[in-house]
Tab-separated table of C-alpha atoms and ligand atoms in Angstrom:
chain	number	residue	atom	x	y	z
A	140	MET	CA	-4.549	8.211	-29.641
A	141	HIS	CA	-4.930	10.627	-26.631
A	142	ILE	CA	-7.151	9.973	-23.760
A	143	VAL	CA	-7.588	12.043	-20.837
A	144	PHE	CA	-8.657	10.170	-17.361
A	145	LEU	CA	-10.691	12.346	-14.998
A	146	GLY	CA	-11.939	11.207	-11.468
A	147	ALA	CA	-12.297	12.449	-8.044
A	148	PRO	CA	-9.600	11.536	-5.565
A	149	GLY	CA	-10.219	7.865	-4.584
A	150	SER	CA	-12.209	7.102	-7.902
A	151	GLY	CA	-9.831	4.383	-8.928
A	152	LYS	CA	-8.413	6.572	-11.633
A	153	GLY	CA	-4.767	5.600	-11.165
A	154	THR	CA	-5.647	1.716	-11.120
A	155	GLN	CA	-7.797	1.786	-14.107
A	156	ALA	CA	-5.429	3.841	-15.925
A	157	GLN	CA	-2.599	1.555	-15.276
A	158	ARG	CA	-4.566	-1.172	-16.739
A	159	LEU	CA	-5.770	0.372	-19.748
A	160	LYS	CA	-2.191	1.489	-20.713
A	161	ASP	CA	-1.138	-2.098	-20.522
A	162	HIS	CA	-4.115	-3.123	-23.026
A	163	LEU	CA	-3.660	-0.088	-25.410
A	164	GLN	CA	0.248	-0.062	-25.015
A	165	ILE	CA	0.481	3.862	-24.910
A	166	ALA	CA	2.434	5.890	-22.566
A	167	HIS	CA	0.850	6.534	-19.206
A	168	LEU	CA	1.448	9.916	-17.664
A	169	SER	CA	0.405	10.365	-14.116
A	170	THR	CA	1.124	13.892	-12.802
A	171	GLY	CA	0.409	12.662	-9.244
A	172	GLU	CA	3.391	10.013	-9.924
A	173	MET	CA	5.532	12.510	-11.475
A	174	LEU	CA	5.166	15.019	-8.654
A	175	ARG	CA	5.511	12.316	-5.892
A	176	HIS	CA	8.710	10.938	-7.737
A	177	ALA	CA	10.111	14.556	-7.753
A	178	GLU	CA	9.587	14.696	-4.056
A	179	GLU	CA	11.450	11.501	-3.218
A	180	GLU	CA	14.242	12.532	-5.458
A	181	GLY	CA	14.594	15.879	-3.411
A	182	THR	CA	14.489	18.073	-6.374
A	183	LYS	CA	13.299	21.873	-6.096
A	184	LEU	CA	10.232	21.218	-7.895
A	185	GLY	CA	9.537	18.199	-5.764
A	186	HIS	CA	10.074	20.397	-2.454
A	187	GLU	CA	7.741	23.022	-4.072
A	188	ALA	CA	5.303	20.697	-5.039
A	189	ALA	CA	5.054	18.562	-1.751
A	190	ARG	CA	3.860	21.896	0.084
A	191	PHE	CA	0.644	21.758	-2.082
A	192	MET	CA	0.310	18.197	-2.155
A	193	HIS	CA	0.474	17.547	1.704
A	194	ALA	CA	-2.040	20.480	2.197
A	195	GLY	CA	-4.526	18.807	-0.342
A	196	GLN	CA	-4.060	21.564	-2.754
A	197	LEU	CA	-3.294	21.582	-6.464
A	198	VAL	CA	0.284	22.298	-7.654
A	199	PRO	CA	0.161	25.443	-9.523
A	200	ASP	CA	-1.042	25.344	-13.277
A	201	GLU	CA	2.361	26.529	-14.777
A	202	VAL	CA	4.295	23.893	-12.712
A	203	VAL	CA	2.300	20.808	-13.999
A	204	VAL	CA	1.893	22.284	-17.265
A	205	GLY	CA	5.593	22.482	-17.769
A	206	ILE	CA	6.259	18.814	-16.543
A	207	ILE	CA	3.599	17.401	-18.964
A	208	PHE	CA	4.811	19.515	-21.814
A	209	ASP	CA	8.107	17.953	-21.351
A	210	ARG	CA	6.720	14.481	-21.188
A	211	LEU	CA	4.241	14.880	-24.233
A	212	MET	CA	7.166	15.887	-26.498
A	213	ALA	CA	8.943	12.633	-25.618
A	214	LYS	CA	9.321	9.884	-28.342
A	215	ASP	CA	7.230	7.323	-26.306
A	216	CYS	CA	4.038	9.707	-26.721
A	217	GLU	CA	4.217	9.895	-30.399
A	218	ARG	CA	1.629	7.449	-30.833
A	219	GLY	CA	-0.456	8.713	-27.984
A	220	CYS	CA	-0.714	8.463	-24.237
A	221	LEU	CA	-3.110	8.199	-21.472
A	222	LEU	CA	-3.208	11.339	-19.297
A	223	ASP	CA	-4.059	10.640	-15.562
A	224	GLY	CA	-4.459	13.417	-13.415
A	225	PHE	CA	-3.847	16.217	-15.938
A	226	PRO	CA	-5.626	18.323	-16.570
A	227	ARG	CA	-7.376	19.211	-13.452
A	228	THR	CA	-8.100	22.710	-14.071
A	229	VAL	CA	-9.571	24.827	-17.031
A	230	PRO	CA	-6.499	26.418	-17.661
A	231	GLN	CA	-4.607	23.225	-17.686
A	232	ALA	CA	-7.223	21.906	-20.342
A	233	GLU	CA	-6.539	24.888	-22.560
A	234	ALA	CA	-2.794	24.456	-22.326
A	235	LEU	CA	-3.219	20.899	-23.263
A	236	ASP	CA	-5.429	21.686	-26.077
A	237	GLY	CA	-2.670	24.268	-27.232
A	238	MET	CA	-0.054	21.572	-27.082
A	239	LEU	CA	-2.078	18.937	-28.934
A	240	ALA	CA	-2.972	21.416	-31.597
A	241	GLU	CA	0.583	22.526	-32.182
A	242	ARG	CA	1.378	18.426	-32.980
A	243	ARG	CA	-1.754	18.281	-34.858
A	244	THR	CA	-2.880	15.208	-32.509
A	245	PRO	CA	-6.552	16.079	-31.186
A	246	LEU	CA	-7.654	14.596	-27.803
A	247	ASP	CA	-9.819	11.778	-28.750
A	248	MET	CA	-11.571	11.016	-25.558
A	249	VAL	CA	-11.985	12.130	-21.804
A	250	VAL	CA	-12.958	9.101	-19.652
A	251	ALA	CA	-14.583	10.278	-16.325
A	252	LEU	CA	-15.011	7.943	-13.616
A	253	ASP	CA	-18.274	8.479	-11.619
A	254	VAL	CA	-18.238	7.268	-7.885
A	255	PRO	CA	-20.673	8.699	-5.092
A	256	GLU	CA	-18.759	11.014	-2.673
A	257	SER	CA	-19.418	8.755	0.395
A	258	LEU	CA	-17.656	5.808	-1.292
A	259	LEU	CA	-14.504	7.864	-2.253
A	260	GLU	CA	-14.006	9.153	1.410
A	261	GLU	CA	-14.186	5.455	2.670
A	262	ARG	CA	-11.654	4.338	-0.013
A	263	LEU	CA	-9.367	7.265	0.649
A	264	LEU	CA	-9.535	6.628	4.359
A	265	SER	CA	-8.569	3.059	3.936
A	266	ARG	CA	-5.597	3.764	1.584
A	267	GLY	CA	-3.146	5.456	4.350
A	268	ARG	CA	-0.982	7.529	1.958
A	269	ALA	CA	0.800	10.458	3.576
A	270	ASP	CA	-1.671	13.102	1.885
A	271	ASP	CA	-4.560	11.025	3.048
A	272	ASP	CA	-5.595	12.148	6.359
A	273	PRO	CA	-9.216	13.582	7.026
A	274	GLY	CA	-8.358	17.273	6.771
A	275	THR	CA	-6.504	16.916	3.640
A	276	ILE	CA	-9.025	14.773	2.108
A	277	ARG	CA	-11.667	17.198	2.634
A	278	GLU	CA	-9.508	19.878	1.099
A	279	ARG	CA	-8.850	17.690	-2.010
A	280	PHE	CA	-12.536	17.215	-2.473
A	281	ARG	CA	-12.974	20.939	-2.430
A	282	GLN	CA	-10.417	21.627	-4.876
A	283	TYR	CA	-11.895	18.839	-6.997
A	284	HIS	CA	-15.331	20.306	-6.731
A	285	ASP	CA	-14.173	23.729	-7.374
A	286	LEU	CA	-11.406	23.356	-10.160
A	287	THR	CA	-11.658	19.946	-11.594
A	288	GLN	CA	-15.366	19.383	-11.892
A	289	PRO	CA	-15.791	22.287	-14.272
A	290	LEU	CA	-13.824	20.320	-16.801
A	291	LEU	CA	-16.918	17.800	-17.284
A	292	ASP	CA	-18.720	20.837	-18.795
A	293	TYR	CA	-15.603	21.987	-20.705
A	294	TYR	CA	-15.353	18.300	-22.471
A	295	GLN	CA	-19.002	17.893	-22.620
A	296	ALA	CA	-19.346	21.027	-24.748
A	297	LYS	CA	-16.400	19.472	-27.152
A	298	GLY	CA	-18.295	16.314	-27.478
A	299	ILE	CA	-15.698	13.939	-26.297
A	300	LEU	CA	-16.801	13.268	-22.812
A	301	ARG	CA	-17.561	9.770	-21.825
A	302	ARG	CA	-18.839	8.976	-18.074
A	303	VAL	CA	-18.245	5.616	-16.665
A	304	ASN	CA	-19.967	4.330	-13.550
A	305	ALA	CA	-16.938	3.605	-11.366
A	306	LYS	CA	-18.678	1.673	-8.597
A	307	GLY	CA	-18.039	-2.140	-8.412
A	308	THR	CA	-14.739	-4.252	-8.620
A	309	PRO	CA	-11.709	-3.172	-10.532
A	310	ASP	CA	-12.767	-5.848	-12.943
A	311	GLU	CA	-16.047	-4.662	-13.440
A	312	VAL	CA	-15.154	-1.121	-13.855
A	313	PHE	CA	-12.260	-1.812	-16.469
A	314	ASP	CA	-15.059	-3.781	-18.454
A	315	ARG	CA	-17.189	-0.743	-18.701
A	316	ILE	CA	-14.244	1.477	-19.690
A	317	SER	CA	-13.224	-0.932	-22.348
A	318	ARG	CA	-16.688	-0.958	-23.776
A	319	VAL	CA	-16.793	2.888	-23.873
A	320	ILE	CA	-13.517	2.902	-25.726
A	321	GLU	CA	-14.396	0.089	-28.096
A	322	TYR	CA	-17.446	1.617	-29.128
A	323	ALA	CA	-15.632	4.848	-29.961
A	324	GLY	CA	-14.244	2.629	-32.643
A	325	ASN	CA	-10.546	2.487	-31.531
A	326	PRO	CA	-9.132	-0.439	-33.629
A	327	GLN	CA	-6.163	-0.619	-31.305
A	328	PHE	CA	-8.429	-1.917	-28.760
A	329	ALA	CA	-10.584	-4.355	-30.862
A	330	GLY	CA	-10.612	-7.799	-29.369
A	331	LYS	CA	-8.630	-6.902	-26.326
A	332	SER	CA	-11.292	-6.303	-23.887
A	333	GLN	CA	-12.187	-9.992	-22.975
A	334	SER	CA	-8.785	-10.741	-21.266
B	456	LIG	P1	-5.493	11.087	-6.834
B	456	LIG	O1	-5.283	9.981	-7.659
B	456	LIG	O2	-5.234	10.445	-5.432
B	456	LIG	O3	-6.597	11.920	-6.939
B	456	LIG	P2	-2.968	12.027	-7.881
B	456	LIG	O4	-1.822	10.838	-7.743
B	456	LIG	O5	-3.209	12.196	-9.082
B	456	LIG	O6	-4.166	11.927	-6.875
B	456	LIG	O7	-2.245	13.525	-7.294
B	456	LIG	C1	-1.728	13.616	-6.179
B	456	LIG	C2	-1.500	15.358	-5.772
B	456	LIG	O8	-0.527	15.598	-6.792
B	456	LIG	C3	-2.753	15.898	-6.060
B	456	LIG	O9	-3.603	16.209	-4.860
B	456	LIG	C4	-2.145	17.289	-6.397
B	456	LIG	O10	-1.608	18.122	-5.296
B	456	LIG	C5	-1.100	17.050	-7.206
B	456	LIG	N1	-1.274	17.001	-8.543
B	456	LIG	C6	-1.454	16.092	-9.438
B	456	LIG	N2	-1.900	16.183	-10.694
B	456	LIG	C7	-1.885	17.570	-10.510
B	456	LIG	C8	-2.472	18.649	-11.662
B	456	LIG	N3	-2.758	18.252	-12.911
B	456	LIG	N4	-2.562	19.990	-11.297
B	456	LIG	C9	-2.252	20.296	-10.018
B	456	LIG	N5	-1.862	19.497	-9.217
B	456	LIG	C10	-1.672	18.416	-9.432
């Protein structure tokens, strides 16, 4: 089972993806985490990516597509995975479709977290990460709006988009996400949403 998590910066995407991965027992692929890890390790990729991340910009498609491609081919992704932060642009989504088609494992569902923009900004400012200063935040929203939001239409047209109201406590939001996934008839999830 392959699920994509979509959400604006500060939508709680990372938190919810972590919880969902624990429930579904599938691999969790977060491009943000992978890129931050590469930066900490001081690799060439990390240095290159950091310039974009700190400016609130997206890392070039070919860089993230390369990273994700390697991870998707790993053994722990055979049963599926939860993609968190990828794809973020239409070309990335097309690349993902190509990779999954090659393996004959279709994308089952795209969960999009809906949060009003005023709340997103508030959340990000209180988080205090290095790429969370007001100017960078504004740029990240702009990039989200211009490059990532078109993915909602892309997946809507494929009939796999599920929008979830992500305003509320992490527990409330997780409950809504589990219901959406359960409703889609995922046997792996049956009976697990109450815990
Ligand atoms: P958040 O959850 O705060 O939206 P992430 O942790 O997912 O952010 O990503 C942090 C940064 O890493 C992004 O602002 C971007 O610069 C870079 N990044 C992560 N995923 C991608 C991607 N799929 N394409 C391009 N850049 C990405």
